[in-house]
Tab-separated table of C-alpha atoms in Angstrom:
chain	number	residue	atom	x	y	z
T	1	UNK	CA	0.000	0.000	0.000
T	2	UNK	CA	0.946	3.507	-0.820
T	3	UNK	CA	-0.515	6.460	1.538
T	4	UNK	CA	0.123	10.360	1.198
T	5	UNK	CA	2.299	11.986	2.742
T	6	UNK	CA	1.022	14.869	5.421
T	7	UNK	CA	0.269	17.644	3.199
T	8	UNK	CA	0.679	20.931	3.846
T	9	UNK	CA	-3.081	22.051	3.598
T	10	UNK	CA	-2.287	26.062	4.125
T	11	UNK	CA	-5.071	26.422	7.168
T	12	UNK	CA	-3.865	27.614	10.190
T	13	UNK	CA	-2.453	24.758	13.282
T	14	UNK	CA	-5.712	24.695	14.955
T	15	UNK	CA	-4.228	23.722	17.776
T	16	UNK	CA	-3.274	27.276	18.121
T	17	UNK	CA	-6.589	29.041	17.556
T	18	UNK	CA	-8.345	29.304	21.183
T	19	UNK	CA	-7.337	30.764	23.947
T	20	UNK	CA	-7.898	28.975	27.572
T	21	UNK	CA	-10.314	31.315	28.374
T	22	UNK	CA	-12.194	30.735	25.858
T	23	UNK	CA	-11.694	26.740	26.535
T	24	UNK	CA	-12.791	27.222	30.232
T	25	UNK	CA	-16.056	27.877	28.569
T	26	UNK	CA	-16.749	24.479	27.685
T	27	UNK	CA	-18.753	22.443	28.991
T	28	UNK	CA	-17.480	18.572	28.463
T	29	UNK	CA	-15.511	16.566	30.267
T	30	UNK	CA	-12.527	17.501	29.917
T	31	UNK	CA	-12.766	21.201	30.957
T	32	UNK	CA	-15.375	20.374	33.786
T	33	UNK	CA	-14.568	17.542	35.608
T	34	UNK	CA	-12.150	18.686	37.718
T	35	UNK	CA	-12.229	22.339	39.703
T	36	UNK	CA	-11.431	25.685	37.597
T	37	UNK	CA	-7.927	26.175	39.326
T	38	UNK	CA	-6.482	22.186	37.319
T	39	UNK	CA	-4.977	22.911	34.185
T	40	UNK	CA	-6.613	19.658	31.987
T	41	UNK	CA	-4.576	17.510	30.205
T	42	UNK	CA	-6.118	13.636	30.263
T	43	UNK	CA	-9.208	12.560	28.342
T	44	UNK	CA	-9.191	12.190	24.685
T	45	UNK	CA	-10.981	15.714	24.171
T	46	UNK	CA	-8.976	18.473	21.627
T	47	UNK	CA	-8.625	22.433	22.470
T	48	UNK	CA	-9.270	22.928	18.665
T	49	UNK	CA	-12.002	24.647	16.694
T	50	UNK	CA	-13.985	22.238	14.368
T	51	UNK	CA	-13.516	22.069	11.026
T	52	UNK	CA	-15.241	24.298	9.002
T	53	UNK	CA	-16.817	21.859	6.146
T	54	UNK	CA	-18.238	19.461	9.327
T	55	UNK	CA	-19.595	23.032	10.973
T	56	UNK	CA	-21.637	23.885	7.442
T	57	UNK	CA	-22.899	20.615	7.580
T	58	UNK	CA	-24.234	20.307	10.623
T	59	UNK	CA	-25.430	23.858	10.784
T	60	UNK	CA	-27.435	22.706	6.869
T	61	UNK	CA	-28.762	19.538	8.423
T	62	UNK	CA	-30.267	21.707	11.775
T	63	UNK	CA	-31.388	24.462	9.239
T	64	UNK	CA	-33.084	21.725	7.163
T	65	UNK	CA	-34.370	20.308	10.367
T	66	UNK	CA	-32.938	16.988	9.563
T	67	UNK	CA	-32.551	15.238	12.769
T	68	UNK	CA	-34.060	12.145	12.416
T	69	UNK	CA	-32.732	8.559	12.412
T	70	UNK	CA	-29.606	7.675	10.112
T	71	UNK	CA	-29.940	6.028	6.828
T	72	UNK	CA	-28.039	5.442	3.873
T	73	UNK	CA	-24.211	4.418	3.183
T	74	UNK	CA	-22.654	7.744	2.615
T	75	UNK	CA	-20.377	7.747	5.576
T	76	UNK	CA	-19.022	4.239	4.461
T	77	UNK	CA	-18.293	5.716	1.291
T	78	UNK	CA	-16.625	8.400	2.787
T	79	UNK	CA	-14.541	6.620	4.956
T	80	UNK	CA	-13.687	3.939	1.897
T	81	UNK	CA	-13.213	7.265	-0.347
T	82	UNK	CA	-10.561	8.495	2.573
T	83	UNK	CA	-8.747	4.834	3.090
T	84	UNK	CA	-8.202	4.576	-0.377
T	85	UNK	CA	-6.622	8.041	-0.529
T	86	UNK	CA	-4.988	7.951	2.817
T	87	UNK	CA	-3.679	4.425	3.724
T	88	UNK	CA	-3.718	2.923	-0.125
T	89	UNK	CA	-6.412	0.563	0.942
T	90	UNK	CA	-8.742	-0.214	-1.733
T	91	UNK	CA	-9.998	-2.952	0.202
T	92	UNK	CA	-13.010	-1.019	2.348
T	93	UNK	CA	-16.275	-2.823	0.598
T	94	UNK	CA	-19.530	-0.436	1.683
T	95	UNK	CA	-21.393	-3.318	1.371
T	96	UNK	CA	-19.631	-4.732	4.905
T	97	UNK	CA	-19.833	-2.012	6.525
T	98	UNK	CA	-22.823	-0.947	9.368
T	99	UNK	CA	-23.480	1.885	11.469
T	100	UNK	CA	-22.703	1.911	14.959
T	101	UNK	CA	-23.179	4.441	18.069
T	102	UNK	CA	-19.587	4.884	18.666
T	103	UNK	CA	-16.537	2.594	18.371
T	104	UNK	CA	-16.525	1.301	21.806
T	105	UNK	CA	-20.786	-0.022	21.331
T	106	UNK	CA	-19.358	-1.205	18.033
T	107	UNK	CA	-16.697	-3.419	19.520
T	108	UNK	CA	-18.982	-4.896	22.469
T	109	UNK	CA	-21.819	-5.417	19.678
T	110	UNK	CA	-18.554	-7.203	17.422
T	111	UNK	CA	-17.451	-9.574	20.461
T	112	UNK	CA	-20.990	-10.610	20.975
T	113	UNK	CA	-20.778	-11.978	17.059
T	114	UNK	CA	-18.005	-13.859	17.325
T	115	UNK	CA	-17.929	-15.184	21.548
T	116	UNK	CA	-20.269	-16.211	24.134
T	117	UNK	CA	-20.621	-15.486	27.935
T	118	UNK	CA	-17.944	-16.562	29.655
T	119	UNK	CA	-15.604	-16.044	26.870
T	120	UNK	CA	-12.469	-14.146	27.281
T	121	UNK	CA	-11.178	-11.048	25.225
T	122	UNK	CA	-7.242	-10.868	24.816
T	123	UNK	CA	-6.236	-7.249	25.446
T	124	UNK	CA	-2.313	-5.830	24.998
T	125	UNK	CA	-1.825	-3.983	28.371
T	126	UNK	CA	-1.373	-1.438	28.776
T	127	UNK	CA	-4.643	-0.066	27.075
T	128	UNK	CA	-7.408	2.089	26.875
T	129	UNK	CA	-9.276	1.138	30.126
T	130	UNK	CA	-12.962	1.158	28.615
T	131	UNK	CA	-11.010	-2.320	27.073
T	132	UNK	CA	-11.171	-3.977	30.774
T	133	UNK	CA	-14.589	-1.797	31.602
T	134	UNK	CA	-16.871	-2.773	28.503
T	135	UNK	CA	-15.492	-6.511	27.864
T	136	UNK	CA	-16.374	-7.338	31.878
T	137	UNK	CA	-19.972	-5.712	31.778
T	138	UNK	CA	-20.344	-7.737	28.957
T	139	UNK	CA	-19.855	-11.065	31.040
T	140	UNK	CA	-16.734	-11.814	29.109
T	141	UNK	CA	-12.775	-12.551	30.619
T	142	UNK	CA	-10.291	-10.150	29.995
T	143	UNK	CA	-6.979	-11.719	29.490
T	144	UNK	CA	-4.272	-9.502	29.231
T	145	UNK	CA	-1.508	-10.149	27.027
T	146	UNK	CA	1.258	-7.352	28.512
T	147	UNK	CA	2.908	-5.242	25.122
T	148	UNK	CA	6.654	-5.868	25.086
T	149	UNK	CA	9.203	-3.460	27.378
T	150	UNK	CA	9.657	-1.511	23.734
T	151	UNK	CA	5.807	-1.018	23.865
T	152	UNK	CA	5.319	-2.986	20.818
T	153	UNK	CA	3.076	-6.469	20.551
T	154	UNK	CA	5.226	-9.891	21.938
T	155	UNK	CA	4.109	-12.024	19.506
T	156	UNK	CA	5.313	-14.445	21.733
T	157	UNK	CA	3.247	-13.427	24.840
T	158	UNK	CA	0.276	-13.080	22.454
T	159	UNK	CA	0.508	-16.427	21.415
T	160	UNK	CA	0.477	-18.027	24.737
T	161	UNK	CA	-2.736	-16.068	25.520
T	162	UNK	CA	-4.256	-17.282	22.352
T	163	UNK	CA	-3.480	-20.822	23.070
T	164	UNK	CA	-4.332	-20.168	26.980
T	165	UNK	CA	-7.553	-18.555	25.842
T	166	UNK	CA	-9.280	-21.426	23.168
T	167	UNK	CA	-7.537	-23.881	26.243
T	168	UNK	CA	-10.917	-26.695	26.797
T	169	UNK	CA	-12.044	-25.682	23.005
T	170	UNK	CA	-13.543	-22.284	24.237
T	171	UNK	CA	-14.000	-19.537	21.712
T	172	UNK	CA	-11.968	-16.377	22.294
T	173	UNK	CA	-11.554	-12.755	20.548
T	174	UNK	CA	-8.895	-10.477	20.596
T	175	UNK	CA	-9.285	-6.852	20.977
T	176	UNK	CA	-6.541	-5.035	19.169
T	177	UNK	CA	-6.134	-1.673	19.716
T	178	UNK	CA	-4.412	-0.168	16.309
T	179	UNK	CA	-2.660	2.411	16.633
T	180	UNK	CA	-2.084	1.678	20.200
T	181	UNK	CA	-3.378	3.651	23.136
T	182	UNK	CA	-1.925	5.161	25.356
T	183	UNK	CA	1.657	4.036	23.942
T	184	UNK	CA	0.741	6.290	20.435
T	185	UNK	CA	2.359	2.732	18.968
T	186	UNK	CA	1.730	2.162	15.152
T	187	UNK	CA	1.698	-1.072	14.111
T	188	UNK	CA	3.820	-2.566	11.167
T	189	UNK	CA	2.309	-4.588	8.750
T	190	UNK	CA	4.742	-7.617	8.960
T	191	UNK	CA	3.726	-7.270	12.866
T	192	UNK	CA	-0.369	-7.392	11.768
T	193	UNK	CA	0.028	-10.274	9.345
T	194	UNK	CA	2.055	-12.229	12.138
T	195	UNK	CA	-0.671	-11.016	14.533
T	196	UNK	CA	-3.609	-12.105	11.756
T	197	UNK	CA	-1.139	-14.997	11.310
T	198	UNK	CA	-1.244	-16.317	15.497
T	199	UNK	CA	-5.335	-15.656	15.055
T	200	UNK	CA	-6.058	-18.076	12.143
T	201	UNK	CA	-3.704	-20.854	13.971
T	202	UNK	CA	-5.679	-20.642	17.820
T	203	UNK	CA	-8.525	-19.540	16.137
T	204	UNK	CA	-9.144	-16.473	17.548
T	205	UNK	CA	-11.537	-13.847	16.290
T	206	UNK	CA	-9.851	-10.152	15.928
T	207	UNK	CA	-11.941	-7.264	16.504
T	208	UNK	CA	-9.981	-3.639	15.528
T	209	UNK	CA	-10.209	-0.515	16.871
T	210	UNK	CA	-8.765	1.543	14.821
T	211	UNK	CA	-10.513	4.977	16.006
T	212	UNK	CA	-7.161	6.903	16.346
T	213	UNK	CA	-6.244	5.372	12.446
T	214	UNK	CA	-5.899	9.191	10.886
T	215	UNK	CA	-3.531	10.307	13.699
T	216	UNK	CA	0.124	9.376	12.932
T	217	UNK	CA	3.573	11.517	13.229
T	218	UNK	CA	4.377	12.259	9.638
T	219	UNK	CA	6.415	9.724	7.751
T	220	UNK	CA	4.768	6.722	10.018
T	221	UNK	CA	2.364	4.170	7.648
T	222	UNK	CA	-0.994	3.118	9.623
T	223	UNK	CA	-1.529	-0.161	7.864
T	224	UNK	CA	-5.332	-1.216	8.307
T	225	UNK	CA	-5.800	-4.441	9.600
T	226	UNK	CA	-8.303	-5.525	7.414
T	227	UNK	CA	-5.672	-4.786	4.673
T	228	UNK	CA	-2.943	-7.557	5.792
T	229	UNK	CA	-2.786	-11.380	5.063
T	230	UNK	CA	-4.754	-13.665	6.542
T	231	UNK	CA	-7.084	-10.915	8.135
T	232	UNK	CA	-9.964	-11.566	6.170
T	233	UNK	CA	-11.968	-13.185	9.110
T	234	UNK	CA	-11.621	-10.045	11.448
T	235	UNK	CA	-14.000	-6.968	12.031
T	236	UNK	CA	-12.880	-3.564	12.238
T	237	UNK	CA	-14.684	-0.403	13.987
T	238	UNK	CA	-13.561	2.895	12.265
T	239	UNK	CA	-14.513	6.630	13.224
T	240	UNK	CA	-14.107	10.371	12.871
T	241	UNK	CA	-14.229	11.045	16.619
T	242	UNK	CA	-10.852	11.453	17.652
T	243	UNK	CA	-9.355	12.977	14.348
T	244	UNK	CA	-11.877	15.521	14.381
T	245	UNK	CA	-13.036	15.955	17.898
T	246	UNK	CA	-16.493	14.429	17.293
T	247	UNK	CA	-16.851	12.564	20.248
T	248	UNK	CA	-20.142	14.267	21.272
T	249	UNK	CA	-21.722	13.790	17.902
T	250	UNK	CA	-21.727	9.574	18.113
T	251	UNK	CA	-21.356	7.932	14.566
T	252	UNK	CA	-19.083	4.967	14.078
T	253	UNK	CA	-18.719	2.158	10.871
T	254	UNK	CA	-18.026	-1.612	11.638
T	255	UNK	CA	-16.190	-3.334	8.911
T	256	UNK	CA	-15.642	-6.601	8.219
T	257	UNK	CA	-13.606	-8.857	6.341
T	258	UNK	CA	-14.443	-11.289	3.405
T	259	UNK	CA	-14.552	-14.028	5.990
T	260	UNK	CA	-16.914	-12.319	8.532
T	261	UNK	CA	-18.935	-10.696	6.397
T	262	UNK	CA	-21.451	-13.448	7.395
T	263	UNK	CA	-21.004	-12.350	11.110
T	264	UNK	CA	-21.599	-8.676	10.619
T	265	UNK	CA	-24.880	-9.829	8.842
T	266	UNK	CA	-26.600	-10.778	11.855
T	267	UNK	CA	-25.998	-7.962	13.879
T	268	UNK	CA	-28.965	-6.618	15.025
T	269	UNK	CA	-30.903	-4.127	12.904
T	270	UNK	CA	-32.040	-1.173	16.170
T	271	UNK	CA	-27.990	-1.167	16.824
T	272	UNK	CA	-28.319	1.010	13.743
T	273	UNK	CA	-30.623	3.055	15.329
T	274	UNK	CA	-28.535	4.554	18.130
T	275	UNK	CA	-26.010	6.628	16.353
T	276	UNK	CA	-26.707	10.308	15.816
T	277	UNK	CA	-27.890	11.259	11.810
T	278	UNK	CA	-26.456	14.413	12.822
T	279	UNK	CA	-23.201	12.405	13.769
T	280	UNK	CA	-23.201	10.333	10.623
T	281	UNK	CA	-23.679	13.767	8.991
T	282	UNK	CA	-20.232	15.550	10.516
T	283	UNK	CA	-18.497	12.549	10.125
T	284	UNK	CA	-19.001	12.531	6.504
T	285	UNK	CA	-18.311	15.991	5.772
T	286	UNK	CA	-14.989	15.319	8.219
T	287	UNK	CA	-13.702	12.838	5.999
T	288	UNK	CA	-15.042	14.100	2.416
T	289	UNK	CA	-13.905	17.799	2.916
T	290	UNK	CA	-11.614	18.298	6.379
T	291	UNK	CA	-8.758	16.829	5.000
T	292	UNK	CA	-6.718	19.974	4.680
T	293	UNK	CA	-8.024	20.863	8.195
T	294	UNK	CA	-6.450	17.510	9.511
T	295	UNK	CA	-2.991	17.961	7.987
T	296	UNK	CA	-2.947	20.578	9.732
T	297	UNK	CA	-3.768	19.498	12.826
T	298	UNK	CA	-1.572	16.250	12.088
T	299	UNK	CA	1.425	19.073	11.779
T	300	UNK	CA	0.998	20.913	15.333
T	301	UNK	CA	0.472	17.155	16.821
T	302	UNK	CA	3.916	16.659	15.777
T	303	UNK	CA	5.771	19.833	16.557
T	304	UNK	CA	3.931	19.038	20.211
T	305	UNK	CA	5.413	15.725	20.247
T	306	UNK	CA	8.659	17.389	19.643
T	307	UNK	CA	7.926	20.129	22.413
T	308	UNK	CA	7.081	18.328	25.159
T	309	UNK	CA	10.302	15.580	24.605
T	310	UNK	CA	12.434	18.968	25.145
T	311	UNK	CA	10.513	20.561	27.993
T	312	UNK	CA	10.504	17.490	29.705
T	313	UNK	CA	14.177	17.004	28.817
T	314	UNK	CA	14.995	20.067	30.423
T	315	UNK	CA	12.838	20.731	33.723
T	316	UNK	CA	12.084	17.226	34.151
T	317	UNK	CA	14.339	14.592	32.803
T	318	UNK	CA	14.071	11.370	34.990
T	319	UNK	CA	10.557	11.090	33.053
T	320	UNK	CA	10.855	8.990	30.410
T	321	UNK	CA	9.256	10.358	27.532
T	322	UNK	CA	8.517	7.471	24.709
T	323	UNK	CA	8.185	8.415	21.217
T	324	UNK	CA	4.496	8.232	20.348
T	325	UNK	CA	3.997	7.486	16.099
T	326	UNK	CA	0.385	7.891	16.548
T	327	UNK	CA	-2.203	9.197	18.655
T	328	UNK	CA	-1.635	12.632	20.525
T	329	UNK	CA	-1.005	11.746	23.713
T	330	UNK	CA	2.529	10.730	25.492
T	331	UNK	CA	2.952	7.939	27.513
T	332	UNK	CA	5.117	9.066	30.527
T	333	UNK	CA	7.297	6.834	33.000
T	334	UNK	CA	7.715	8.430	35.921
T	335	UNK	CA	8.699	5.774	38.172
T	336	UNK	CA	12.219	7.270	38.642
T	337	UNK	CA	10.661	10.015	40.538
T	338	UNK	CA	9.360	7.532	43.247
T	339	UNK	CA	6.447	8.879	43.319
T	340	UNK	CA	4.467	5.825	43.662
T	341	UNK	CA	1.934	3.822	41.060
T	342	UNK	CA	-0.106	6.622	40.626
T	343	UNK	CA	2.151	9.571	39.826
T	344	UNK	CA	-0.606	11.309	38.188
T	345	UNK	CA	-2.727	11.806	41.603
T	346	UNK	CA	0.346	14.115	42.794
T	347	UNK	CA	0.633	15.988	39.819
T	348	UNK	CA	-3.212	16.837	40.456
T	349	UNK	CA	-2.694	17.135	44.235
T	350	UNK	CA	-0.055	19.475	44.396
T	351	UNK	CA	0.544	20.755	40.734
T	352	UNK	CA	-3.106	21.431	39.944
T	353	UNK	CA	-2.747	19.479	36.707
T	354	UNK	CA	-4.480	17.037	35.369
T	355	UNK	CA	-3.323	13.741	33.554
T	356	UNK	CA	-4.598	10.210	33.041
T	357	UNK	CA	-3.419	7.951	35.679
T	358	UNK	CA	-1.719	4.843	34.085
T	359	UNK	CA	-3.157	2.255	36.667
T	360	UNK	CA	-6.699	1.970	34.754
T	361	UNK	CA	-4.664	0.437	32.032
T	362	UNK	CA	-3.713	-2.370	33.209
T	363	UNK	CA	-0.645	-4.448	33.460
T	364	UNK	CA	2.603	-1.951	32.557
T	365	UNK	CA	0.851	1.027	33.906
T	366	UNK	CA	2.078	1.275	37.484
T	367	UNK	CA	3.825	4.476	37.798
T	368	UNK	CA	3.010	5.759	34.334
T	369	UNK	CA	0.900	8.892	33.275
T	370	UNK	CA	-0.883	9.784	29.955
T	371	UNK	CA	-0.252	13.656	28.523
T	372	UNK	CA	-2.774	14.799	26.254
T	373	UNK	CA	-1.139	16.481	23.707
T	374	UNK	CA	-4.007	17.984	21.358
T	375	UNK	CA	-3.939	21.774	22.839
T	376	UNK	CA	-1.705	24.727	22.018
T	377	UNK	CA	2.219	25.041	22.982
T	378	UNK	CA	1.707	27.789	25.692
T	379	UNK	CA	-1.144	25.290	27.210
T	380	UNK	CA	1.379	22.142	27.301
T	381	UNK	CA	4.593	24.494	28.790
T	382	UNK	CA	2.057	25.722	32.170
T	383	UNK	CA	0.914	21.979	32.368
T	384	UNK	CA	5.142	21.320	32.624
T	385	UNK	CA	5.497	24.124	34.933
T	386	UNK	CA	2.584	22.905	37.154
T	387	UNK	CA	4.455	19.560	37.309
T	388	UNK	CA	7.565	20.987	38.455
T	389	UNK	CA	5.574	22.708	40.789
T	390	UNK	CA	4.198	19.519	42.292
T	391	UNK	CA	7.629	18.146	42.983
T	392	UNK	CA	9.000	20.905	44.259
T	393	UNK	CA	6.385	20.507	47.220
T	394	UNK	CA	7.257	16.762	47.734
């Protein structure tokens, strides 16, 4: 496969556009969860304007009144339309696609195809905690198969949870996350066709979620996993969400391989009824017309990669900063400040900054923290100060 290149789209970074005043006005989660004195750097929430093509749309659709219930396969073709373009991946047939609520009800509705009660769910810890949180309620057993000290999937530890997971002829699935979160790690394709590979040998059913696929450091290839060797059986849940800070207008696309096409066909019809037409109706303008708007974004991800590795180099440098490809957040290891499992609660106790505490997920993230890195430069050097700050009052 063949992808472009970042290109430089001309719009402004709009990572750079609003000020935190004008943030502090918000009302989601991330600006009003914690008191107005914590800076907030944690859940997967940008400090950017939206894009003006998804804007129009949505601002059409509530002129036309057209708020009903979704229909139609235009975001599928939009999202093929971008894979094609983006990734090289000519391989995204509308025909097994459906419409989900979001990609986190896509993946429990995906598991329920393909495993029973009782069955467990092979996760690469550390993850995204809804992983652990949605796969229990679910009545299914999370095993976790721990990513390798380089962050990257052990093939070899994955295969002894596949074969410890179909152990008495049980079915299993395998929740991938792709690219990786909270490590920002991108996976190769030789390491998805091993992965695909390890499935078809135990197997195990693999269920993607590929929500963060658009966000990678320039020059890094996301490689579908639908789009690799031997993947054909697997499912895949795709969205617009994180690229384009969407998370409040729910629309998401399960895809499926040649080989599960079957499965996708007997998901239930009223699943399709819970996403937002309104959603459906961003996302599609997000991927059909806010490309240029993404590239830039995709540019001031990366120079804030590259900021906070030097302002953590210089006022805090026993944190371990590890290169993220994709994503835009940082993993930190800050266990050689000895500040415990759960370095993130003094940061917020005595720095008045928030971050994601790396105990929710899972096995690796004892004395880890996770830096959101979607907001402007001036935003990302106070949360640094405020963290200095906190061990200065150790």
């Amino acid at each position: 496969m063949t992808r472009i290149p970042h290109d430089p789209s001309g719009e402004p970074n709009p990572l750079r556009i609003l000020s935190l005043d004008h943030l502090r006005s918000r009302t989601s989660m991330k600006w009003r969860t914690y008191p107005a004195d914590v800076l907030p750097l944690w859940v997967a929430e940008m400090d950017v304007p939206l894009a003006e093509p998804v804007v129009r749309a949505v601002t059409d659709a509530l002129a036309r009144g057209d708020t009903g219930y979704p229909a139609g396969t235009a975001y599928a073709e939009a999202l093929a339309a971008f894979a094609e373009k983006r990734w090289g991946w000519d391989g995204l047939a509308v025909e097994r696609t459906a419409i989900v609520p979001d990609v986190m009800l896509g993946v429990v509705e995906m598991i329920k195809l393909v495993t029973g009660a009782g069955d467990p769910v092979v996760v690469n810890s550390p993850v995204y905690p809804p992983f652990f949180h949605f796969v229990e309620h679910m009545d299914r057993l999370v095993l976790q198969a721990p990513l390798g000290a380089d962050l990257r999937i052990d093939l070899g530890v994955l295969e002894a949870t596949f074969r410890h997971a179909v152990a008495g002829g049980r079915r299993a699935a395998y929740l991938l996350c792709s690219p990786h979160n909270p490590t920002g790690t991108v996976h190769t394709a030789a390491e998805l066709a091993a992965v695909a590979a390890l499935a078809d040998r135990y197997g195990v059913r693999v269920v993607a979620d590929e929500i963060h696929a658009p966000l990678v450091a320039n020059g890094v290839d996301f490689v579908p996993y639908l789009s690799v060797s031997g993947a054909e059986s697997g499912l895949s849940l795709m969205s617009a969400s994180k690229a384009w800070n969407l998370a409040g207008l729910k629309a998401a696309l399960a895809i499926a391989g040649p080989g599960a096409a079957a499965d996708l066909a007997r998901l239930p019809e009223e699943v399709g009824h819970g996403p937002s037409h309104v959603g459906v109706i961003a996302h599609t303008a997000a991927l059909t017309d806010g490309t240029a708007w993404l590239d830039a974004l995709l540019a001031g991800i990366d120079d804030n990669r590259l900021l906070i590795e030097g302002l953590l180099a210089e006022h805090l440098p026993r944190i371990v900063c590890h290169p993220a490809e994709g994503t835009y957040f940082a993993w930190l290891d800050c266990r050689p400040l000895g500040l415990g499992d759960d370095p993130a609660a003094v940061f917020l106790e005595r720095g008045r900054v928030a971050l994601n505490s790396g105990i929710p997920f899972g096995t690796g993230g004892e004395g880890h923290a996770r830096l959101n890195l979607a907001t402007s430069p001036e935003i990302l050097a106070e949360g640094v100060r405020r963290m200095v700050t906190a061990l200065d009052r150790t």
